[in-house]
PDB file of C-alpha atoms and ligand atoms in Angstrom:
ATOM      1  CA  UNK O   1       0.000   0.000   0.000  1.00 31.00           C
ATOM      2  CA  UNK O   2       1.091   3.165  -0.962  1.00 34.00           C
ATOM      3  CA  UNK O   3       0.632   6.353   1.657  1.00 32.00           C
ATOM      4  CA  UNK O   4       0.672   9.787   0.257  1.00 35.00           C
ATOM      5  CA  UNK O   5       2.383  12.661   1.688  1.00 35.00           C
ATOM      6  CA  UNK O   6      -0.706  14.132   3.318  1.00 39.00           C
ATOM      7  CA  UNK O   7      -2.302  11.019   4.579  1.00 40.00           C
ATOM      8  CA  UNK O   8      -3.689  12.141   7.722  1.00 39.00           C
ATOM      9  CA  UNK O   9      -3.071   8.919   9.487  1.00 43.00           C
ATOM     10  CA  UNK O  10       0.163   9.706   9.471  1.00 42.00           C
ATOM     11  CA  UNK O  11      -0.237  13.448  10.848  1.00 46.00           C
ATOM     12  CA  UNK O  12       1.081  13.685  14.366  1.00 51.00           C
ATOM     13  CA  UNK O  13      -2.090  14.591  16.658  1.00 58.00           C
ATOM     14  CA  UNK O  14      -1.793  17.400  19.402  1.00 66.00           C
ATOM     15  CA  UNK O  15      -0.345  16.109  22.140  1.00 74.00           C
ATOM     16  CA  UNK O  16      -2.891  16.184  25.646  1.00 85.00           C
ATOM     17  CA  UNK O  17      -1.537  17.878  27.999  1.00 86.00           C
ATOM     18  CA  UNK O  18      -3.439  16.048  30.639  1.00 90.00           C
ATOM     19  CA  UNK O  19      -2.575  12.439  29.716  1.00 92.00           C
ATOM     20  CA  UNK O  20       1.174  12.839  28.866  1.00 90.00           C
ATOM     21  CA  UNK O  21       4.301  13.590  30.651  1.00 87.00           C
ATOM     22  CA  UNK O  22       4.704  17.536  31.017  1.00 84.00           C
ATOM     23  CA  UNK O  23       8.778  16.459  29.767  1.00 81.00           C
ATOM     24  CA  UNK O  24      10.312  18.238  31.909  1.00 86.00           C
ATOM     25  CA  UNK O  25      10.171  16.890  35.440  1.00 84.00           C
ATOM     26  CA  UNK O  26      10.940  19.428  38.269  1.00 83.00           C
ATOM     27  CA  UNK O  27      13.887  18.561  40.653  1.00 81.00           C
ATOM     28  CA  UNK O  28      14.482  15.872  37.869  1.00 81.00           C
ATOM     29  CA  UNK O  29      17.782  18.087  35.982  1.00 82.00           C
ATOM     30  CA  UNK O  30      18.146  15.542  33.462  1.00 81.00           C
ATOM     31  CA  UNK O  31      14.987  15.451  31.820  1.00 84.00           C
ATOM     32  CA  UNK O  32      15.745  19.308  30.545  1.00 86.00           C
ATOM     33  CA  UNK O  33      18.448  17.756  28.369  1.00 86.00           C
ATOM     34  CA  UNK O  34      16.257  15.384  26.941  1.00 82.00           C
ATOM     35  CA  UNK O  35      13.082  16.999  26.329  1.00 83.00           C
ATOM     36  CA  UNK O  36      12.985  19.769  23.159  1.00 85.00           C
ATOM     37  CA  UNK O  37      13.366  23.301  24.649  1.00 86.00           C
ATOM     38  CA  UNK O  38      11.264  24.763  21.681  1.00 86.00           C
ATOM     39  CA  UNK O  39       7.325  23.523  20.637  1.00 81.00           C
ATOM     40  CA  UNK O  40       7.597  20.870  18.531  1.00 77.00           C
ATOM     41  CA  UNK O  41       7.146  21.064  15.292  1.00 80.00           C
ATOM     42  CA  UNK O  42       4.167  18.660  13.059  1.00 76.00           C
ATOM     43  CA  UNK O  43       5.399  17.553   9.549  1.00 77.00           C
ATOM     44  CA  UNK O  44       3.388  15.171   7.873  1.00 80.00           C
ATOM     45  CA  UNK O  45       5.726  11.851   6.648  1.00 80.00           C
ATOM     46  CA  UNK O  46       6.760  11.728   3.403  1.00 84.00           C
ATOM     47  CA  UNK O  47       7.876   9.683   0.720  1.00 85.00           C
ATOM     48  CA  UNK O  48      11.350   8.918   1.968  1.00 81.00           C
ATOM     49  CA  UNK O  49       9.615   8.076   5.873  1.00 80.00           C
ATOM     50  CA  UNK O  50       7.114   5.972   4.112  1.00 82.00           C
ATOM     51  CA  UNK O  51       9.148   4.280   1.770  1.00 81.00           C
ATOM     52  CA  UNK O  52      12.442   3.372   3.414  1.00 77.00           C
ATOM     53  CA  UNK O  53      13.221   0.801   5.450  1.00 74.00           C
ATOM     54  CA  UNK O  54      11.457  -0.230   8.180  1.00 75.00           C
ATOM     55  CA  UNK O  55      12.788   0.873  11.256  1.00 69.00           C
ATOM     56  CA  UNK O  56      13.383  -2.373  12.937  1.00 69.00           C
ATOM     57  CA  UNK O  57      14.692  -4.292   9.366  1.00 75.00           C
ATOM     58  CA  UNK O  58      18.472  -4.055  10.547  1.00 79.00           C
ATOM     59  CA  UNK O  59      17.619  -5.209  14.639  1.00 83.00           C
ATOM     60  CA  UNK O  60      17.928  -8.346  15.534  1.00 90.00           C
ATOM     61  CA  UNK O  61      15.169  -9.630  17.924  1.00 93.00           C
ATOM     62  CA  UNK O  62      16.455 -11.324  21.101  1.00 94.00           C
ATOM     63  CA  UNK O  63      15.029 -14.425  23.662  1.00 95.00           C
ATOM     64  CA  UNK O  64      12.364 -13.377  26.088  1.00 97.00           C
ATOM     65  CA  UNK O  65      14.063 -14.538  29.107  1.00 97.00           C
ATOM     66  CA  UNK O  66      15.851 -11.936  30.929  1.00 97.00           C
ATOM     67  CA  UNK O  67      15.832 -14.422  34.122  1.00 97.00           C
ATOM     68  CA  UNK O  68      18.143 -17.444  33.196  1.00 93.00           C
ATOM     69  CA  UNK O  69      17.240 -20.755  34.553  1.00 93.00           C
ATOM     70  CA  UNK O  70      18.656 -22.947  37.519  1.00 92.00           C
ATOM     71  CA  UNK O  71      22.343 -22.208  38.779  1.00 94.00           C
ATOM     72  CA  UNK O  72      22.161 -19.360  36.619  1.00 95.00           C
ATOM     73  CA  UNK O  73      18.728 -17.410  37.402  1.00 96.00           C
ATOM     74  CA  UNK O  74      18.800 -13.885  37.986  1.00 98.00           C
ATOM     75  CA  UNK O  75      18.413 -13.097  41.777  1.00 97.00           C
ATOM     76  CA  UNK O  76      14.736 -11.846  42.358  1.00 97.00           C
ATOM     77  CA  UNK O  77      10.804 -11.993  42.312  1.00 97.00           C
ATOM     78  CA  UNK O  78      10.198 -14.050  38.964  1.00 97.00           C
ATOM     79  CA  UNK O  79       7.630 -12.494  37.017  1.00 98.00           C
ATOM     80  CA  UNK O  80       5.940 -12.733  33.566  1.00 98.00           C
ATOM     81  CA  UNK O  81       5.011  -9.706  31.255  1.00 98.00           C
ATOM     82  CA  UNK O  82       2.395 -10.171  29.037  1.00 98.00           C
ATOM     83  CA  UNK O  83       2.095  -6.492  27.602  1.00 98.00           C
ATOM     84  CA  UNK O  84      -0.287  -6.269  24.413  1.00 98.00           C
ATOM     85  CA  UNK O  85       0.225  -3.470  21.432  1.00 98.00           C
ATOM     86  CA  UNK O  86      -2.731  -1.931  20.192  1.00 97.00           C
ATOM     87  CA  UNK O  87      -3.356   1.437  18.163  1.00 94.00           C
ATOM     88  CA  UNK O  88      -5.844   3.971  18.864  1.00 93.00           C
ATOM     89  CA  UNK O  89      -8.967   2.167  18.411  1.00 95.00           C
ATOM     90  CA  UNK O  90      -7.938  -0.711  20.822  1.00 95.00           C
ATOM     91  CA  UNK O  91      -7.099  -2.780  17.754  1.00 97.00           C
ATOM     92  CA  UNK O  92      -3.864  -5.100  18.139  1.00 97.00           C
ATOM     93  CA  UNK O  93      -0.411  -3.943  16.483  1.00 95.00           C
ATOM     94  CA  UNK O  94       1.332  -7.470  15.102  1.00 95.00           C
ATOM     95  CA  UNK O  95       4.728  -7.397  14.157  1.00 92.00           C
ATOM     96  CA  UNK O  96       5.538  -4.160  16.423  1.00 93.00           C
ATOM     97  CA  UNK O  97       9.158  -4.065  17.024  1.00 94.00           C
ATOM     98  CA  UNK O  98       9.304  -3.971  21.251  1.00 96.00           C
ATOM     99  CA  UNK O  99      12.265  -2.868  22.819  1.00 96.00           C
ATOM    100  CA  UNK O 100      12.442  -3.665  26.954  1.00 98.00           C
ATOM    101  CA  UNK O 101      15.005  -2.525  29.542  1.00 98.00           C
ATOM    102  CA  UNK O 102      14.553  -2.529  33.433  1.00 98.00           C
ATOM    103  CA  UNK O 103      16.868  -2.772  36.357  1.00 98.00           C
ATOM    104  CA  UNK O 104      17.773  -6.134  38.588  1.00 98.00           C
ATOM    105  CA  UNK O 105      16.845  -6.548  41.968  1.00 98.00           C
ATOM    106  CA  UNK O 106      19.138  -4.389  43.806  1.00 98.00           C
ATOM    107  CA  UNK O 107      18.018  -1.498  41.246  1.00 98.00           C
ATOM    108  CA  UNK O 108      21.521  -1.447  39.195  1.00 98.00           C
ATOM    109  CA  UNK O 109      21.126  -1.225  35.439  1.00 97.00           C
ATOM    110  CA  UNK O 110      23.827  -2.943  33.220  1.00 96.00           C
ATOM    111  CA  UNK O 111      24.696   0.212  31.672  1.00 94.00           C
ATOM    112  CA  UNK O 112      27.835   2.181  32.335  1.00 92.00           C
ATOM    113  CA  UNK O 113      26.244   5.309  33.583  1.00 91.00           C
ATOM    114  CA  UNK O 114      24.499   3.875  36.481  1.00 93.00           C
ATOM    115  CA  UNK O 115      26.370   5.056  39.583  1.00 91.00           C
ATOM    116  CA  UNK O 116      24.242   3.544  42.023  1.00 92.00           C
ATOM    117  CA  UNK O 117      26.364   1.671  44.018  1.00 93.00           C
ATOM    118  CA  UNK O 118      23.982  -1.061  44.180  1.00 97.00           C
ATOM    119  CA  UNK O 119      25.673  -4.736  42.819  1.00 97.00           C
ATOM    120  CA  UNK O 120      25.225  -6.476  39.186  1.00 97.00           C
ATOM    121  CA  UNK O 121      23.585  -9.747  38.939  1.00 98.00           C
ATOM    122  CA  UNK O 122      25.645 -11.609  36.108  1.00 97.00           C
ATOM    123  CA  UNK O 123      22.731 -14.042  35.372  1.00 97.00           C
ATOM    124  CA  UNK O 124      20.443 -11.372  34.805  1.00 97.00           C
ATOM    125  CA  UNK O 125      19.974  -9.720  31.167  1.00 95.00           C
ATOM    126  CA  UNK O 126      18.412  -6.037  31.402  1.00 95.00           C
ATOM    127  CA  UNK O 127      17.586  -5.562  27.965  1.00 97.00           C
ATOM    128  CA  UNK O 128      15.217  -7.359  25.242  1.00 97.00           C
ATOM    129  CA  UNK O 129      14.061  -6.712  21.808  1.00 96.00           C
ATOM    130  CA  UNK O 130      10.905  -8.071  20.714  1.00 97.00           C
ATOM    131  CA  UNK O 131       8.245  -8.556  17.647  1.00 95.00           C
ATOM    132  CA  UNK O 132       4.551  -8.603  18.747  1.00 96.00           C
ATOM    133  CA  UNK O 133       2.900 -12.138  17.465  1.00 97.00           C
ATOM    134  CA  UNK O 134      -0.281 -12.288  15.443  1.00 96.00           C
ATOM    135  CA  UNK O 135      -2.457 -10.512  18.327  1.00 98.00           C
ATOM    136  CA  UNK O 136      -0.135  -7.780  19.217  1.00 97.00           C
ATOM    137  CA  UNK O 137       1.380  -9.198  22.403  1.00 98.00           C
ATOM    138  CA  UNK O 138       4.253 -10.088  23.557  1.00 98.00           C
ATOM    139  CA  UNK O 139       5.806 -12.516  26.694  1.00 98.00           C
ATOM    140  CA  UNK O 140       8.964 -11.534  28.976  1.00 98.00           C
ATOM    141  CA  UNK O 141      10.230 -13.829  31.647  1.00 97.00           C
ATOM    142  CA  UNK O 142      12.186 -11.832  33.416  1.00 98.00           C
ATOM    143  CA  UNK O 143      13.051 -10.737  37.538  1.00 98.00           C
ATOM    144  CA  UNK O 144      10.582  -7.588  39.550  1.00 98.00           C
ATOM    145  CA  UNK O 145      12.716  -4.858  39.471  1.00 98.00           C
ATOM    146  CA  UNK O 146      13.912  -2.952  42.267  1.00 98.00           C
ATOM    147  CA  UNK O 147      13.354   0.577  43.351  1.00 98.00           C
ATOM    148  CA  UNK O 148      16.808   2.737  43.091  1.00 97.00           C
ATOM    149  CA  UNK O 149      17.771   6.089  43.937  1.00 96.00           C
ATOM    150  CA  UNK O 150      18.088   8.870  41.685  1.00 93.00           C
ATOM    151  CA  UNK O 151      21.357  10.672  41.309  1.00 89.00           C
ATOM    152  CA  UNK O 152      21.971  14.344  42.119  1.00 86.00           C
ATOM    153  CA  UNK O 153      18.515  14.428  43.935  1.00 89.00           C
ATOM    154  CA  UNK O 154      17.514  14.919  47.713  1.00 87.00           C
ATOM    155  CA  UNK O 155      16.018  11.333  48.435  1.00 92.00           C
ATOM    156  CA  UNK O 156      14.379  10.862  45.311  1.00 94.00           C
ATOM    157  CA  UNK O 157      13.636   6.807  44.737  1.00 97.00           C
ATOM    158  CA  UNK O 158      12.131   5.876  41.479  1.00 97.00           C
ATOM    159  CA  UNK O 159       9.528   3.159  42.239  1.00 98.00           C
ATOM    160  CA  UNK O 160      10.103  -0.675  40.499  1.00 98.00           C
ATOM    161  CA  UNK O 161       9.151  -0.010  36.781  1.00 98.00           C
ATOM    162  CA  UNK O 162      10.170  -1.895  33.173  1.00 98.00           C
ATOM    163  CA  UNK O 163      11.181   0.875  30.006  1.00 98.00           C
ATOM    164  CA  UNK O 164       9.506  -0.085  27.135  1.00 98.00           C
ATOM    165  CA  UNK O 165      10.307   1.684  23.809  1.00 96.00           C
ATOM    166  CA  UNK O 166       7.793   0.661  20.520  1.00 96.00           C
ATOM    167  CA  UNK O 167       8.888   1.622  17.034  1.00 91.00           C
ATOM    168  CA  UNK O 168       6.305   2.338  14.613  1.00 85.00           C
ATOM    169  CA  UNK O 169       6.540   2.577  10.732  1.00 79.00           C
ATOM    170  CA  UNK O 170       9.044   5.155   9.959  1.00 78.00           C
ATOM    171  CA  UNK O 171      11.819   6.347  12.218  1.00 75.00           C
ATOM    172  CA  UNK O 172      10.202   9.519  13.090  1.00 77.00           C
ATOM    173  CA  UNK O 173       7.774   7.407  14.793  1.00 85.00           C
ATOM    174  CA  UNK O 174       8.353   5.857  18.321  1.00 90.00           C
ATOM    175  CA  UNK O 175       6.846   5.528  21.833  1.00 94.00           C
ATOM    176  CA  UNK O 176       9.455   5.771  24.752  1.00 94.00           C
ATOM    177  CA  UNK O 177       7.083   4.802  27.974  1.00 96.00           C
ATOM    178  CA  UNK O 178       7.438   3.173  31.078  1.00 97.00           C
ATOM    179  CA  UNK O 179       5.235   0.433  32.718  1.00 98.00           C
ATOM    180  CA  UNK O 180       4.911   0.443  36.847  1.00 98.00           C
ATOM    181  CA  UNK O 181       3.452  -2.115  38.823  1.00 98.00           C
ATOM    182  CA  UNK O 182       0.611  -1.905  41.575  1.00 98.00           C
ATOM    183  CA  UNK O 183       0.512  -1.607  44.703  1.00 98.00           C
ATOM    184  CA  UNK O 184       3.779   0.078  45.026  1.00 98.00           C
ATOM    185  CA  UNK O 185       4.188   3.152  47.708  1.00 98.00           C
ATOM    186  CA  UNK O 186       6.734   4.763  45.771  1.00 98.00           C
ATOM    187  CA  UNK O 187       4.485   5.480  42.562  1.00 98.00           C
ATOM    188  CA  UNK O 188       2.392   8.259  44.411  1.00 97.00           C
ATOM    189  CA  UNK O 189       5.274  10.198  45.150  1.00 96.00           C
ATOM    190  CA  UNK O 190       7.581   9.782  41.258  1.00 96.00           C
ATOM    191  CA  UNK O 191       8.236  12.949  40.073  1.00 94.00           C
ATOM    192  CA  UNK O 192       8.180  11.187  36.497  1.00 94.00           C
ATOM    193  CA  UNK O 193       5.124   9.513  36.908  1.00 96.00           C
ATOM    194  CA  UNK O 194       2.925  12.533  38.685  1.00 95.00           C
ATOM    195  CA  UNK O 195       4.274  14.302  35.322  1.00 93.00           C
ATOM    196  CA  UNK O 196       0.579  13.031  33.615  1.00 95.00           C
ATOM    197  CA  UNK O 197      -1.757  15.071  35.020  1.00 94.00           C
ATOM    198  CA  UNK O 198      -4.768  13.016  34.566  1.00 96.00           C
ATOM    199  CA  UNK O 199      -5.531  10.397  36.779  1.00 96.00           C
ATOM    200  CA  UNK O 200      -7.090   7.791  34.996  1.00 96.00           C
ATOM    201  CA  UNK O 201      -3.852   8.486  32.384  1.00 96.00           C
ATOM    202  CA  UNK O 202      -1.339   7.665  35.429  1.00 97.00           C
ATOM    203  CA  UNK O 203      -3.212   4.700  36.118  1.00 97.00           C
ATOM    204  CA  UNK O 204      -2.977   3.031  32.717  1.00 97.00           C
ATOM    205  CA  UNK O 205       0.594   3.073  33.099  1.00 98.00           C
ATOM    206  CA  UNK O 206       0.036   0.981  36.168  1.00 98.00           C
ATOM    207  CA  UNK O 207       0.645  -3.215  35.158  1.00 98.00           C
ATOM    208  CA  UNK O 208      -2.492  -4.964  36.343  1.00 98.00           C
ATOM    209  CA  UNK O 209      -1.713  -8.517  38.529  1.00 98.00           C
ATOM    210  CA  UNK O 210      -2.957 -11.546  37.560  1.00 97.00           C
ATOM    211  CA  UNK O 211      -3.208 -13.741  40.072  1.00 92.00           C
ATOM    212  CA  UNK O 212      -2.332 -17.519  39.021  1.00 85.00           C
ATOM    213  CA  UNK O 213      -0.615 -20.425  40.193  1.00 81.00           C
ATOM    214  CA  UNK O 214       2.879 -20.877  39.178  1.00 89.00           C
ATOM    215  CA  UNK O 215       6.390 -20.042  39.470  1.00 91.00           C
ATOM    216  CA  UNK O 216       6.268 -16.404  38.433  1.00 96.00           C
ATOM    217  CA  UNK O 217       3.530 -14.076  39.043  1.00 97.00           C
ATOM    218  CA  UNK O 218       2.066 -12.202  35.983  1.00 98.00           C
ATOM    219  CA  UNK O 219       1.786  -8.730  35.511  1.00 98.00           C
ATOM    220  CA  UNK O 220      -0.573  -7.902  32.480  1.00 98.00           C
ATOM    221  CA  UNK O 221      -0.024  -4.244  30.644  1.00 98.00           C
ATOM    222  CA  UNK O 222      -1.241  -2.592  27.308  1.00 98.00           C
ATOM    223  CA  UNK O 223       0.893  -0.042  25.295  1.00 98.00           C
ATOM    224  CA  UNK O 224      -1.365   2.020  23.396  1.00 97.00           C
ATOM    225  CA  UNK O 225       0.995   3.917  20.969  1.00 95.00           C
ATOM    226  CA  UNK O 226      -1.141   6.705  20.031  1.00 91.00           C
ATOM    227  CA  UNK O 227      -4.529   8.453  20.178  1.00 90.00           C
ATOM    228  CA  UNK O 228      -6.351  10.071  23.640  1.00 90.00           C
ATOM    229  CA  UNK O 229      -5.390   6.957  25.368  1.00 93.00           C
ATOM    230  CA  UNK O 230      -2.009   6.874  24.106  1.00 94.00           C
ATOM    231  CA  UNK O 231       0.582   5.666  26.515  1.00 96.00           C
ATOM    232  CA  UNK O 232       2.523   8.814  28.008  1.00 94.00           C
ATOM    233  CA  UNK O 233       6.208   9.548  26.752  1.00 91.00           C
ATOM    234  CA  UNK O 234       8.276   9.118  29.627  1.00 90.00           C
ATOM    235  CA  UNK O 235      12.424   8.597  29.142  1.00 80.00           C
TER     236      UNK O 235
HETATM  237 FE1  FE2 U 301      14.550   3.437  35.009  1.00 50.80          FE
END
């Protein structure tokens, strides 16, 4: 299928202020440098967006077991995501590129910028990269993150939460959200979270439990990756 320059499914919609992030999070320094200073701009995708190559044709997809097995299981609550993709209408996304990244459970990421002094679990994997299946969703076996402080701040503690970043068609398009899980103290009183206004908007980003019997208890989520439910932007 060919999309034309103007096709308004492709126009970016005006952003609600009430259901996403306000960007840049007070007593949160970083987020200045990573939010645009000036109002963005909307441009319409054209043929060279809607033509090239997808953005995910080049990534390689990974396993969807961040926890390892046996001798060599990540220390930590096991728990299974089962996060679903769907568009505006509630309809499911198959085939959307997933990426997933999330602390271990002493809240140290496996990146070299974390400072927290916190130690690394070698059996446990913090990243994932995953294509929804036929209905949109995907799986991730993986440990319940920790909460961990944030740097530079006076006894700021983000609460246990999983990064999730969805590409869309073209490169201009992507969601960068974050998924938090219920029941947690901490989420009343994040700075990045409180950043959505609204409510009922704060709450979607909240995992809902499932109980069931098994090894790993199951946290269910939906991404929504655009629309006036759209899952808020939060880096
Ligand atoms: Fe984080």
């Amino acid at each position: 299928m060919v999309y034309g320059v103007n096709d308004m499914a492709y126009v970016i919609p005006a952003r609600d202020p009430r259901t996403q992030s306000s960007g840049v999070v007070a007593g949160y320094a970083q987020t200045a440098q990573r939010w645009p200073a000036r109002p963005l701009a909307r441009r319409a995708h054209g043929a060279s967006e809607l033509t090239g190559p997808q953005p995910w044709s080049g990534l390689q997809t990974t396993g969807a077991d961040l926890a390892g097995h046996g001798a060599r299981r990540a220390l930590g609550q096991l728990i299974d995501v089962r996060v679903s993709i769907v568009d505006e209408d509630g309809a499911p996304l198959p085939g959307a590129m997933v990426e997933i990244w999330h602390c271990n459970a002493a809240g140290k990421y496996i990146h070299p910028n974390d400072a927290n002094d916190a130690p690394a679990d070698p059996n446990f994997y913090g990243a994932a990269r995953l294509a929804a299946d036929a209905a949109g969703r995907i799986a991730l076996r993986t440990i319940k993150p920790a909460a961990y402080p944030v740097p530079d701040t006076d006894g700021w503690w983000r609460p246990p939460h999983i990064h999730f970043s969805v590409w869309g068609r073209v490169w201009l398009s992507r969601l960068v959200t974050q998924m938090f899980f219920p029941g947690e103290p901490l989420n009343a009183l994040d700075p990045i979270l409180n950043a959505v206004p609204d409510a009922a908007a704060r709450e979607r980003c909240i995992a809902r439990f499932l109980p069931q019997a098994g090894n790993a208890l199951v946290f269910e989520h939906q991404l929504v990756v655009r629309g006036r439910t759209a899952s808020p932007e939060m880096r």
